[in-house]
Amino acid sequence: MFFKNMKLLVVFMFFVLGTVNAVAQDEAGVSAKQVVDKFQTDLISIMKDGKKLGYSGRYEKLAEPVTNSHDLTKIARIVVGKEGEKLSEEQQQKLVDVFSRLSIASYAHNFKDYSGESFVFDSEEETTRGGVVVHSHLVIPDDKPVKFDYMLKEKGNSWRIINIIANGVSDLALKRSEYTSILEREGFDALINKINEKIESYSKQ
Amino acid sequence: MSMKTINNEKGIMKLSLFYFGLFFCIFIVNSAVAEDTESQQVVTNKSDPYESFNRKMFRFNDSFDDYLAEPVANGYKWITPKFMQTGVSNFFNNLENINVVINDVLQAKFSQSAEDTGRFAINSTLGLLGLVDVAKDLGLEQNQEDFDQTFAVWGVPQGSYLVLPIFGPSTARGIPAAVFDAAANPATYAGVHLKWLSIMGSAQPIAAVAMIDKRANADGALKFIDEAALDPYVFTRESFLQWRNNLATDGKSEASLDLEDLGDQSLDGNKRSGSAQSLQNDSGKKSGFTLRLEADSKSFSKASQSFDSAAQSFVTSTKAYEEAGKKLDTFNASKKKRRKIKD
């Protein structure tokens, strides 16, 4: 009798602990590394079907993984820098829309087929300002590996990529220089037109 | 083309290694900068004070590439079998290893210098004078070291970004460094003795082949810029400066990670974390190298500016000569007048 009760108790305890654990994990959300892992896995699997899917197929399949792992609103805000303050609410929204489409389009264009590539996780570190950097590299058969460092920031109870540094070249810094320069020299409409032209040319190749 | 293009990005930069006849270029740059500082635009980047001049040079190089370099490189790729192209690239890369070893030593990377010496020895013998990259299969990767990186390690700041005619992107520190690089590369001298090999009537056939080879290798990278850049000039500048910075710090520089500062809306417009200048100011205390650089940078900051100011003083002195010339002319004219009056 005692043992039976004990057994029940243990089962009950496990059950309770299990739920608590599950709840706790839910509260902690997804870690930065998990976000990067999932995105890289999605990317590789889309690359594998790349040829079959074609550009539009890849675009459609990538839309969700990209928007779920990247903080595109924040990136769009950062890349226009101080110039962003001069933009109206409507313009800012337009920029975020166009920029999001560009981000997905460039993935769809650049990761179009598969020839044995794989991502390897190296390390993870916290930065002084509460961000996390996930260091990884892409192994390419018969070629030098490419270092991919992802900079993530916390958003809600999850993490989002805000910058990718490929072989030491920061995508965010590059875009920021380009976008602020175009805004200063040619204005907002020119920037939007240029981004749209890029999306157009990505879709054609 | 797939994402391999990303890896090719270093190819663009190789263009900047077309370092022959450099002094001539410096003079062109200096005189052109003279005209340009006056029409300086409002838009300035800290690391690119000569932007409007650089943009003009960039456009010139672009059309030079369209009309000459690209057709020549494509022709070369078309008529040369792939294995020969690889052989040619390997041959020149192997010669560059002499410079790599020198710079390993100058940067106190002694174990790497031993590896690179071994690499050069193996490829020069087993690799048939460097035509075959045997060392790579033995696990000895090609390292990239040059005088620009050595100067960076010694604490010389990068200085202003400059686009040279034909040679492409460089910096105030990169130009003198390139002269040393060229001096330490046998390919620079080889042509003198091999005039009979002369292709295209060039007095430096080996140098010409090296340049065509580099342009052919950079093809993927240049196409990537065309595809990805909204503003190809800014794209090239930023990726060049970041790439050089990454090489100089052997990838340890966290400067590019400092972008998280950008996330805060304190966004100060002058700060371009991407460009290498932020290296001295705010890159982490993580690596001893950076610390050392910070310490040294003060003592060396004058050195970097000295090149810029040398350029400036050249400009002012040419102006002074011009004015002096004008004064002489007017003086002579008035003398003649006086004589005429006397007569």
Coordinates of C-alpha atoms in Angstrom, one line a residue:
Chain A
M1 CA 0.0 0.0 0.0
F2 CA 2.7 2.4 1.1
F3 CA 4.8 1.5 -1.9
K4 CA 1.9 2.0 -4.2
N5 CA 1.2 5.4 -2.8
M6 CA 4.8 6.2 -3.0
K7 CA 4.8 5.2 -6.7
L8 CA 1.7 7.4 -7.3
L9 CA 3.4 10.3 -5.4
V10 CA 6.5 9.9 -7.5
V11 CA 4.5 9.9 -10.7
F12 CA 2.6 12.9 -9.5
M13 CA 5.8 14.7 -8.6
F14 CA 7.2 14.0 -12.0
F15 CA 4.0 15.2 -13.6
V16 CA 4.1 18.4 -11.6
L17 CA 7.8 19.0 -12.2
G18 CA 7.3 18.3 -15.8
T19 CA 4.5 21.0 -16.1
V20 CA 6.5 23.5 -14.2
N21 CA 9.5 22.8 -16.4
A22 CA 7.4 23.2 -19.5
V23 CA 6.0 26.5 -18.3
A24 CA 9.4 27.7 -17.3
Q25 CA 10.8 26.9 -20.7
D26 CA 7.9 28.7 -22.3
E27 CA 8.6 31.8 -20.2
A28 CA 12.3 31.7 -21.1
G29 CA 11.3 31.5 -24.8
V30 CA 13.6 30.5 -27.5
S31 CA 17.4 31.1 -27.0
A32 CA 19.4 33.1 -29.5
K33 CA 21.3 30.0 -30.6
Q34 CA 18.0 28.2 -31.3
V35 CA 16.8 31.1 -33.4
V36 CA 19.9 31.0 -35.5
D37 CA 19.9 27.2 -35.7
K38 CA 16.3 27.1 -36.9
F39 CA 16.9 29.8 -39.5
Q40 CA 20.0 28.1 -40.8
T41 CA 18.3 24.7 -41.0
D42 CA 15.3 26.3 -42.9
L43 CA 17.7 28.0 -45.2
I44 CA 19.7 24.8 -46.1
S45 CA 16.5 22.8 -46.6
I46 CA 15.2 25.5 -49.0
M47 CA 18.5 25.5 -50.8
K48 CA 18.2 21.8 -51.3
D49 CA 14.9 22.3 -53.1
G50 CA 16.1 25.5 -54.6
K51 CA 16.2 24.6 -58.2
K52 CA 12.8 22.9 -58.1
L53 CA 11.2 25.8 -56.2
G54 CA 12.5 28.5 -58.5
Y55 CA 12.8 32.1 -57.4
S56 CA 9.2 32.7 -56.5
G57 CA 8.9 29.3 -54.7
R58 CA 12.0 30.1 -52.6
Y59 CA 10.7 33.6 -51.9
E60 CA 7.4 32.2 -50.6
K61 CA 9.1 29.6 -48.4
L62 CA 11.7 32.0 -47.0
A63 CA 9.2 34.8 -46.1
E64 CA 8.2 33.2 -42.8
P65 CA 11.7 32.0 -41.6
V66 CA 13.2 35.4 -42.5
T67 CA 10.6 37.6 -40.8
N68 CA 10.4 35.3 -37.7
S69 CA 14.2 35.2 -37.1
H70 CA 15.1 38.8 -38.1
D71 CA 13.9 42.0 -36.5
L72 CA 13.3 43.6 -39.8
T73 CA 11.5 46.7 -38.3
K74 CA 14.5 47.4 -36.2
I75 CA 17.0 46.8 -39.0
A76 CA 15.1 49.1 -41.3
R77 CA 15.2 51.8 -38.6
I78 CA 18.9 51.3 -38.0
V79 CA 20.0 51.4 -41.6
V80 CA 18.5 54.9 -42.2
G81 CA 20.3 56.2 -39.1
K82 CA 19.7 59.8 -38.2
E83 CA 18.1 60.5 -41.6
G84 CA 15.2 58.3 -40.3
E85 CA 14.1 61.1 -37.9
K86 CA 13.2 63.2 -40.9
L87 CA 10.8 60.6 -42.3
S88 CA 7.1 60.7 -41.7
E89 CA 5.2 57.9 -40.1
E90 CA 3.9 56.8 -43.5
Q91 CA 7.4 56.8 -45.1
Q92 CA 8.8 54.8 -42.2
Q93 CA 6.1 52.2 -42.7
K94 CA 6.8 52.1 -46.4
L95 CA 10.5 51.7 -45.8
V96 CA 9.9 48.7 -43.4
D97 CA 7.6 47.1 -46.0
V98 CA 10.0 47.5 -49.0
F99 CA 13.1 46.6 -46.9
S100 CA 11.4 43.4 -45.7
R101 CA 10.7 42.4 -49.2
L102 CA 14.3 43.2 -50.2
S103 CA 15.7 41.0 -47.4
I104 CA 13.6 38.0 -48.4
A105 CA 14.4 38.6 -52.1
S106 CA 18.1 38.7 -51.5
Y107 CA 18.0 35.4 -49.6
A108 CA 15.9 33.9 -52.4
H109 CA 18.4 35.1 -55.0
N110 CA 21.7 34.3 -53.2
F111 CA 20.8 30.9 -51.7
K112 CA 19.4 29.4 -54.8
D113 CA 20.9 25.9 -54.9
Y114 CA 22.7 23.3 -52.9
S115 CA 26.1 21.8 -53.3
G116 CA 26.8 20.2 -50.0
E117 CA 27.0 23.3 -47.8
S118 CA 26.4 23.2 -44.1
F119 CA 26.4 25.6 -41.2
V120 CA 28.5 24.8 -38.1
F121 CA 28.0 26.4 -34.8
D122 CA 31.2 27.7 -33.1
S123 CA 30.3 29.7 -30.0
E124 CA 28.0 32.1 -28.4
E125 CA 28.8 35.2 -26.4
E126 CA 27.0 38.0 -24.7
T127 CA 27.8 41.5 -25.5
T128 CA 28.1 44.4 -23.1
R129 CA 24.8 45.9 -24.1
G130 CA 22.6 42.8 -23.6
G131 CA 22.9 41.4 -27.1
V132 CA 24.1 38.0 -28.0
V133 CA 26.5 37.1 -30.8
V134 CA 26.3 33.6 -32.3
H135 CA 29.5 32.7 -34.1
S136 CA 29.2 30.1 -36.9
H137 CA 30.6 29.2 -40.2
L138 CA 29.4 27.9 -43.5
V139 CA 31.3 24.9 -44.8
I140 CA 31.5 24.9 -48.6
P141 CA 32.9 21.9 -50.3
D142 CA 36.2 22.7 -52.2
D143 CA 36.2 26.3 -51.0
K144 CA 37.2 28.3 -48.0
P145 CA 34.6 28.4 -45.2
V146 CA 32.7 31.6 -44.7
K147 CA 32.4 33.0 -41.2
F148 CA 28.9 34.0 -40.2
D149 CA 28.5 36.0 -37.0
Y150 CA 24.9 36.7 -36.0
M151 CA 24.1 39.6 -33.7
L152 CA 20.9 39.2 -31.9
K153 CA 18.7 41.3 -29.6
E154 CA 16.0 40.3 -27.3
K155 CA 12.5 40.9 -28.5
G156 CA 9.6 39.9 -26.3
N157 CA 10.5 36.5 -25.0
S158 CA 12.5 35.6 -28.0
W159 CA 15.6 36.7 -29.9
R160 CA 15.9 38.3 -33.3
I161 CA 18.8 38.7 -35.6
I162 CA 19.7 42.4 -36.2
N163 CA 23.0 42.0 -38.0
I164 CA 24.9 39.4 -39.9
I165 CA 28.7 39.7 -40.3
A166 CA 30.1 37.6 -43.1
N167 CA 33.9 37.2 -43.0
G168 CA 34.2 40.3 -41.0
V169 CA 32.0 42.4 -43.2
S170 CA 28.9 43.7 -41.4
D171 CA 25.8 43.7 -43.4
L172 CA 24.2 46.3 -41.2
A173 CA 27.1 48.7 -41.4
L174 CA 27.2 48.3 -45.2
K175 CA 23.5 49.0 -45.6
R176 CA 23.6 51.8 -43.2
S177 CA 26.3 53.6 -45.1
E178 CA 24.5 53.0 -48.4
Y179 CA 21.1 54.0 -47.2
T180 CA 22.1 57.2 -45.3
S181 CA 24.3 58.2 -48.3
I182 CA 21.4 57.8 -50.7
L183 CA 18.9 59.6 -48.4
E184 CA 21.3 62.5 -48.0
R185 CA 22.2 62.8 -51.6
E186 CA 19.0 61.8 -53.4
G187 CA 16.2 61.6 -50.9
F188 CA 13.6 59.1 -49.8
D189 CA 11.8 58.4 -53.1
A190 CA 15.1 57.6 -54.8
L191 CA 15.9 55.2 -52.0
I192 CA 12.6 53.4 -52.3
N193 CA 12.9 53.3 -56.1
K194 CA 16.4 51.8 -55.9
I195 CA 15.3 49.1 -53.5
N196 CA 12.4 48.2 -55.7
E197 CA 14.7 48.0 -58.7
K198 CA 16.9 45.5 -56.7
I199 CA 13.9 43.4 -55.8
E200 CA 12.9 43.4 -59.5
S201 CA 16.3 42.4 -60.7
Y202 CA 16.6 39.7 -58.0
S203 CA 13.4 38.1 -59.2
K204 CA 14.6 38.0 -62.8
Q205 CA 17.8 36.1 -62.4
Chain B
M1 CA 26.1 31.8 -59.0
S2 CA 25.3 30.9 -55.4
M3 CA 26.5 32.2 -52.1
K4 CA 30.0 31.4 -53.1
T5 CA 30.0 34.9 -54.3
I6 CA 30.2 36.0 -50.7
N7 CA 33.5 34.2 -50.3
N8 CA 34.7 35.9 -53.5
E9 CA 34.4 39.3 -51.8
K10 CA 38.1 39.2 -51.1
G11 CA 38.5 39.1 -54.9
I12 CA 37.4 42.7 -55.2
M13 CA 40.0 43.7 -52.8
K14 CA 42.6 42.0 -54.8
L15 CA 42.0 44.6 -57.4
S16 CA 43.6 47.0 -55.0
L17 CA 46.7 45.0 -55.2
F18 CA 47.4 46.2 -58.7
Y19 CA 50.2 48.2 -57.4
F20 CA 52.5 49.2 -60.2
G21 CA 53.5 52.7 -61.1
L22 CA 52.1 53.8 -57.8
F23 CA 54.1 56.9 -57.3
F24 CA 52.7 58.2 -60.5
C25 CA 49.2 57.6 -59.2
I26 CA 49.9 59.4 -56.0
F27 CA 50.7 62.5 -58.0
I28 CA 47.5 62.2 -60.0
V29 CA 45.5 61.8 -56.8
N30 CA 47.2 64.7 -55.1
S31 CA 46.6 67.1 -57.9
A32 CA 43.0 66.0 -58.3
V33 CA 42.4 66.3 -54.6
A34 CA 43.5 69.9 -55.0
E35 CA 40.6 70.8 -57.2
D36 CA 38.2 68.8 -55.1
T37 CA 38.6 70.0 -51.6
E38 CA 37.1 73.3 -52.8
S39 CA 33.9 71.7 -54.1
Q40 CA 33.7 69.4 -51.0
Q41 CA 30.2 68.2 -50.5
V42 CA 28.1 68.5 -47.4
V43 CA 28.0 64.7 -47.2
T44 CA 31.1 63.5 -45.6
N45 CA 32.2 60.3 -44.0
K46 CA 34.9 60.5 -41.5
S47 CA 37.1 58.0 -43.2
D48 CA 36.3 59.4 -46.7
P49 CA 37.0 63.1 -46.8
Y50 CA 37.8 63.0 -50.5
E51 CA 34.5 61.4 -51.4
S52 CA 33.6 63.5 -54.4
F53 CA 37.1 63.0 -55.9
N54 CA 36.9 59.3 -55.1
R55 CA 33.6 58.9 -56.7
K56 CA 35.0 60.4 -59.9
M57 CA 37.9 57.9 -59.8
F58 CA 35.5 55.1 -59.1
R59 CA 33.5 56.0 -62.2
F60 CA 36.6 56.2 -64.2
N61 CA 37.7 52.8 -63.0
D62 CA 34.3 51.4 -63.7
S63 CA 34.4 52.5 -67.3
F64 CA 38.0 51.4 -67.6
D65 CA 36.9 48.0 -66.3
D66 CA 33.9 47.9 -68.8
Y67 CA 36.0 48.8 -71.8
L68 CA 39.3 47.2 -71.1
A69 CA 39.9 45.0 -68.0
E70 CA 36.7 43.0 -68.2
P71 CA 36.9 42.2 -71.9
V72 CA 40.6 41.2 -71.5
A73 CA 39.9 39.1 -68.5
N74 CA 36.9 37.4 -70.2
G75 CA 39.0 36.8 -73.2
Y76 CA 41.7 35.3 -71.1
K77 CA 39.1 33.0 -69.4
W78 CA 37.7 32.0 -72.7
I79 CA 40.9 31.0 -74.4
T80 CA 42.7 29.5 -71.4
P81 CA 41.8 26.1 -70.1
K82 CA 40.6 26.0 -66.5
F83 CA 43.6 24.0 -65.2
M84 CA 45.9 26.6 -66.7
Q85 CA 44.0 29.4 -65.1
T86 CA 44.3 27.7 -61.7
G87 CA 48.0 27.2 -62.4
V88 CA 48.6 30.8 -63.2
S89 CA 46.8 31.9 -60.1
N90 CA 48.7 29.4 -58.0
F91 CA 52.0 30.6 -59.5
F92 CA 51.4 34.3 -58.6
N93 CA 50.0 33.4 -55.2
N94 CA 53.1 31.4 -54.5
L95 CA 55.3 34.3 -55.3
E96 CA 53.3 36.4 -52.9
N97 CA 54.2 34.0 -50.1
I98 CA 57.7 35.6 -49.9
N99 CA 55.9 38.9 -48.9
V100 CA 53.6 36.9 -46.6
V101 CA 56.6 35.4 -44.7
I102 CA 58.4 38.8 -44.4
N103 CA 55.2 40.3 -42.9
D104 CA 54.6 37.3 -40.6
V105 CA 58.0 38.0 -39.1
L106 CA 57.4 41.8 -38.9
Q107 CA 54.2 41.1 -37.0
A108 CA 56.0 38.6 -34.7
K109 CA 53.8 35.7 -36.0
F110 CA 56.7 33.3 -35.8
S111 CA 55.0 29.9 -36.0
Q112 CA 52.9 31.2 -38.9
S113 CA 56.0 32.4 -40.6
A114 CA 57.5 28.9 -40.3
E115 CA 54.3 27.4 -41.8
D116 CA 54.3 29.9 -44.7
T117 CA 57.9 29.3 -45.4
G118 CA 57.1 25.6 -45.6
R119 CA 54.2 26.3 -47.8
F120 CA 56.5 28.3 -50.2
A121 CA 59.2 25.6 -50.2
I122 CA 56.7 22.8 -50.8
N123 CA 54.9 24.6 -53.6
S124 CA 58.1 25.8 -55.3
T125 CA 59.5 22.3 -55.4
L126 CA 56.8 19.6 -55.3
G127 CA 54.3 22.1 -56.7
L128 CA 56.4 22.7 -59.8
L129 CA 57.5 26.3 -59.2
G130 CA 54.1 27.0 -57.6
L131 CA 51.9 25.9 -60.5
V132 CA 50.2 23.3 -58.2
D133 CA 49.1 24.2 -54.7
V134 CA 50.3 21.0 -53.1
A135 CA 50.6 22.6 -49.6
K136 CA 46.8 23.2 -49.5
D137 CA 46.2 19.4 -49.7
L138 CA 48.7 19.0 -46.9
G139 CA 46.6 21.3 -44.7
L140 CA 48.7 24.4 -45.1
E141 CA 46.2 27.2 -45.9
Q142 CA 47.2 30.2 -47.8
N143 CA 47.6 33.1 -45.3
Q144 CA 47.1 36.7 -46.3
E145 CA 49.6 39.1 -44.9
D146 CA 51.0 42.3 -46.3
F147 CA 52.6 45.6 -45.3
D148 CA 49.3 47.3 -44.8
Q149 CA 48.5 44.8 -42.1
T150 CA 52.0 45.1 -40.6
F151 CA 51.7 48.9 -40.4
A152 CA 48.3 48.4 -38.7
V153 CA 49.8 46.0 -36.2
W154 CA 52.5 48.6 -35.6
G155 CA 49.8 51.1 -34.8
V156 CA 49.7 53.2 -37.9
P157 CA 46.1 54.4 -38.3
Q158 CA 44.4 53.6 -41.6
G159 CA 44.0 57.2 -42.8
S160 CA 41.7 58.5 -45.5
Y161 CA 40.1 56.2 -48.1
L162 CA 41.4 56.8 -51.6
V163 CA 40.4 55.4 -54.9
L164 CA 43.4 55.2 -57.2
P165 CA 43.1 55.2 -60.9
I166 CA 43.1 51.6 -62.2
F167 CA 44.4 50.2 -58.9
G168 CA 41.2 50.8 -57.2
P169 CA 40.4 51.2 -53.4
S170 CA 43.2 52.0 -51.0
T171 CA 43.9 54.1 -48.0
A172 CA 46.6 56.6 -46.9
R173 CA 48.3 53.7 -45.1
G174 CA 47.7 51.3 -48.0
I175 CA 49.6 53.3 -50.6
P176 CA 53.1 53.3 -49.1
A177 CA 52.4 49.7 -47.9
A178 CA 51.7 48.7 -51.5
V179 CA 55.1 50.0 -52.6
F180 CA 56.8 47.7 -50.2
D181 CA 54.5 44.8 -51.2
A182 CA 55.5 45.3 -54.8
A183 CA 59.1 45.5 -53.9
A184 CA 58.9 42.2 -52.1
N185 CA 57.2 40.4 -55.0
P186 CA 59.5 38.8 -57.6
A187 CA 56.7 39.2 -60.2
T188 CA 57.4 42.9 -60.2
Y189 CA 60.9 42.3 -61.5
A190 CA 60.4 39.2 -63.5
G191 CA 59.1 41.0 -66.5
V192 CA 62.4 42.9 -67.0
H193 CA 64.2 39.7 -68.0
L194 CA 61.4 38.1 -69.9
K195 CA 60.7 40.8 -72.5
W196 CA 60.6 38.2 -75.2
L197 CA 57.5 36.8 -73.7
S198 CA 55.9 40.1 -74.3
I199 CA 52.1 39.9 -74.7
M200 CA 50.2 43.0 -75.7
G201 CA 53.4 44.8 -76.3
S202 CA 53.7 45.4 -72.6
A203 CA 57.1 46.1 -71.2
Q204 CA 56.0 44.1 -68.1
P205 CA 54.4 41.0 -69.5
I206 CA 54.5 39.1 -66.1
A207 CA 52.9 42.0 -64.3
A208 CA 50.3 42.2 -67.1
V209 CA 49.5 38.5 -66.7
A210 CA 49.3 38.9 -63.0
M211 CA 46.8 41.8 -63.4
I212 CA 44.6 39.9 -65.9
D213 CA 44.6 36.9 -63.6
K214 CA 43.5 39.0 -60.6
R215 CA 40.8 40.6 -62.7
A216 CA 39.6 37.2 -63.8
N217 CA 39.5 36.0 -60.2
A218 CA 37.6 39.1 -59.0
D219 CA 34.8 38.5 -61.5
G220 CA 32.4 36.9 -59.1
A221 CA 32.9 39.6 -56.5
L222 CA 32.4 42.4 -59.0
K223 CA 29.2 40.8 -60.2
F224 CA 28.1 40.4 -56.6
I225 CA 28.6 44.2 -56.1
D226 CA 26.6 44.9 -59.2
E227 CA 23.7 42.7 -57.9
A228 CA 23.7 43.7 -54.3
A229 CA 24.7 47.3 -54.1
L230 CA 22.2 50.2 -54.1
D231 CA 25.2 52.5 -54.2
P232 CA 28.1 50.6 -55.6
Y233 CA 30.6 53.3 -54.6
V234 CA 29.6 53.2 -50.9
F235 CA 29.2 49.4 -51.0
T236 CA 32.8 49.0 -52.3
R237 CA 34.2 51.5 -49.8
E238 CA 32.5 50.0 -46.8
S239 CA 33.3 46.4 -47.6
F240 CA 36.9 47.3 -48.5
L241 CA 37.5 49.2 -45.2
Q242 CA 35.8 46.5 -43.2
W243 CA 37.7 43.7 -45.0
R244 CA 41.1 45.4 -44.5
N245 CA 40.2 46.0 -40.8
N246 CA 39.2 42.4 -40.4
L247 CA 42.5 41.2 -42.0
A248 CA 44.7 43.5 -40.0
T249 CA 43.1 42.3 -36.7
D250 CA 43.0 38.7 -37.9
G251 CA 39.2 38.7 -37.4
K252 CA 39.6 39.5 -33.8
S253 CA 38.3 43.0 -34.1
E254 CA 34.9 43.3 -32.7
A255 CA 34.5 46.7 -34.2
S256 CA 31.7 45.5 -36.5
L257 CA 29.9 44.1 -33.5
D258 CA 29.7 47.5 -32.0
L259 CA 26.8 48.1 -34.2
E260 CA 24.6 47.3 -31.3
D261 CA 25.3 50.9 -30.4
L262 CA 23.3 51.7 -33.5
G263 CA 20.4 49.9 -32.0
D264 CA 20.1 52.6 -29.4
Q265 CA 18.4 55.6 -30.9
S266 CA 21.2 57.8 -29.7
L267 CA 22.4 57.2 -33.3
D268 CA 25.1 59.7 -33.7
G269 CA 25.5 60.4 -37.4
N270 CA 29.3 60.7 -37.4
K271 CA 29.9 57.3 -36.1
R272 CA 30.4 54.7 -38.7
S273 CA 31.1 51.6 -36.7
G274 CA 31.7 49.7 -39.9
S275 CA 34.6 51.7 -41.0
A276 CA 37.8 50.8 -39.5
Q277 CA 38.4 54.0 -37.7
S278 CA 36.1 53.0 -34.9
L279 CA 38.7 50.4 -34.2
Q280 CA 40.9 52.7 -32.2
N281 CA 38.1 54.4 -30.3
D282 CA 35.7 51.8 -29.2
S283 CA 36.5 48.3 -30.1
G284 CA 36.5 46.0 -27.2
K285 CA 39.1 45.5 -24.5
K286 CA 38.9 41.9 -25.3
S287 CA 42.0 41.5 -27.4
G288 CA 45.4 42.6 -26.3
F289 CA 46.0 43.7 -29.8
T290 CA 43.3 46.3 -29.7
L291 CA 44.6 47.6 -26.4
R292 CA 48.0 47.9 -27.8
L293 CA 46.7 49.6 -30.8
E294 CA 44.8 52.1 -28.7
A295 CA 48.0 52.8 -26.7
D296 CA 50.1 53.2 -29.8
S297 CA 47.6 55.1 -31.9
K298 CA 48.2 58.3 -30.0
S299 CA 51.9 58.2 -30.7
F300 CA 51.3 57.3 -34.3
S301 CA 48.3 59.4 -35.1
K302 CA 50.6 62.1 -36.4
A303 CA 52.1 59.6 -38.8
S304 CA 48.8 59.0 -40.4
Q305 CA 48.0 62.6 -40.8
S306 CA 51.4 63.3 -42.1
F307 CA 50.5 61.6 -45.4
D308 CA 47.3 63.6 -45.7
S309 CA 49.1 66.8 -44.8
A310 CA 51.9 65.9 -47.2
A311 CA 49.2 65.6 -49.9
Q312 CA 47.8 69.0 -48.8
S313 CA 51.2 70.7 -48.8
F314 CA 51.9 69.3 -52.2
V315 CA 48.7 70.9 -53.3
T316 CA 49.5 74.3 -51.7
S317 CA 53.0 74.3 -53.0
T318 CA 51.7 73.7 -56.6
K319 CA 49.4 76.5 -56.1
A320 CA 52.2 78.7 -54.8
Y321 CA 54.2 77.8 -57.9
E322 CA 51.3 78.6 -60.1
E323 CA 50.8 82.0 -58.5
A324 CA 54.5 82.7 -58.6
G325 CA 54.4 81.9 -62.3
K326 CA 51.6 84.3 -62.9
K327 CA 53.3 87.0 -60.9
L328 CA 56.5 86.5 -63.0
D329 CA 54.4 86.7 -66.2
T330 CA 52.8 90.0 -65.1
F331 CA 56.1 91.3 -63.9
N332 CA 57.7 90.5 -67.3
A333 CA 54.8 92.0 -69.1
S334 CA 55.0 95.2 -67.1
K335 CA 58.8 95.3 -67.7
K336 CA 58.2 95.1 -71.4
K337 CA 55.6 97.8 -71.2
R338 CA 58.0 100.1 -69.3
R339 CA 60.6 99.4 -71.9
K340 CA 58.2 100.3 -74.6
I341 CA 57.3 103.5 -72.9
K342 CA 61.0 104.3 -72.5
D343 CA 61.6 103.6 -76.1

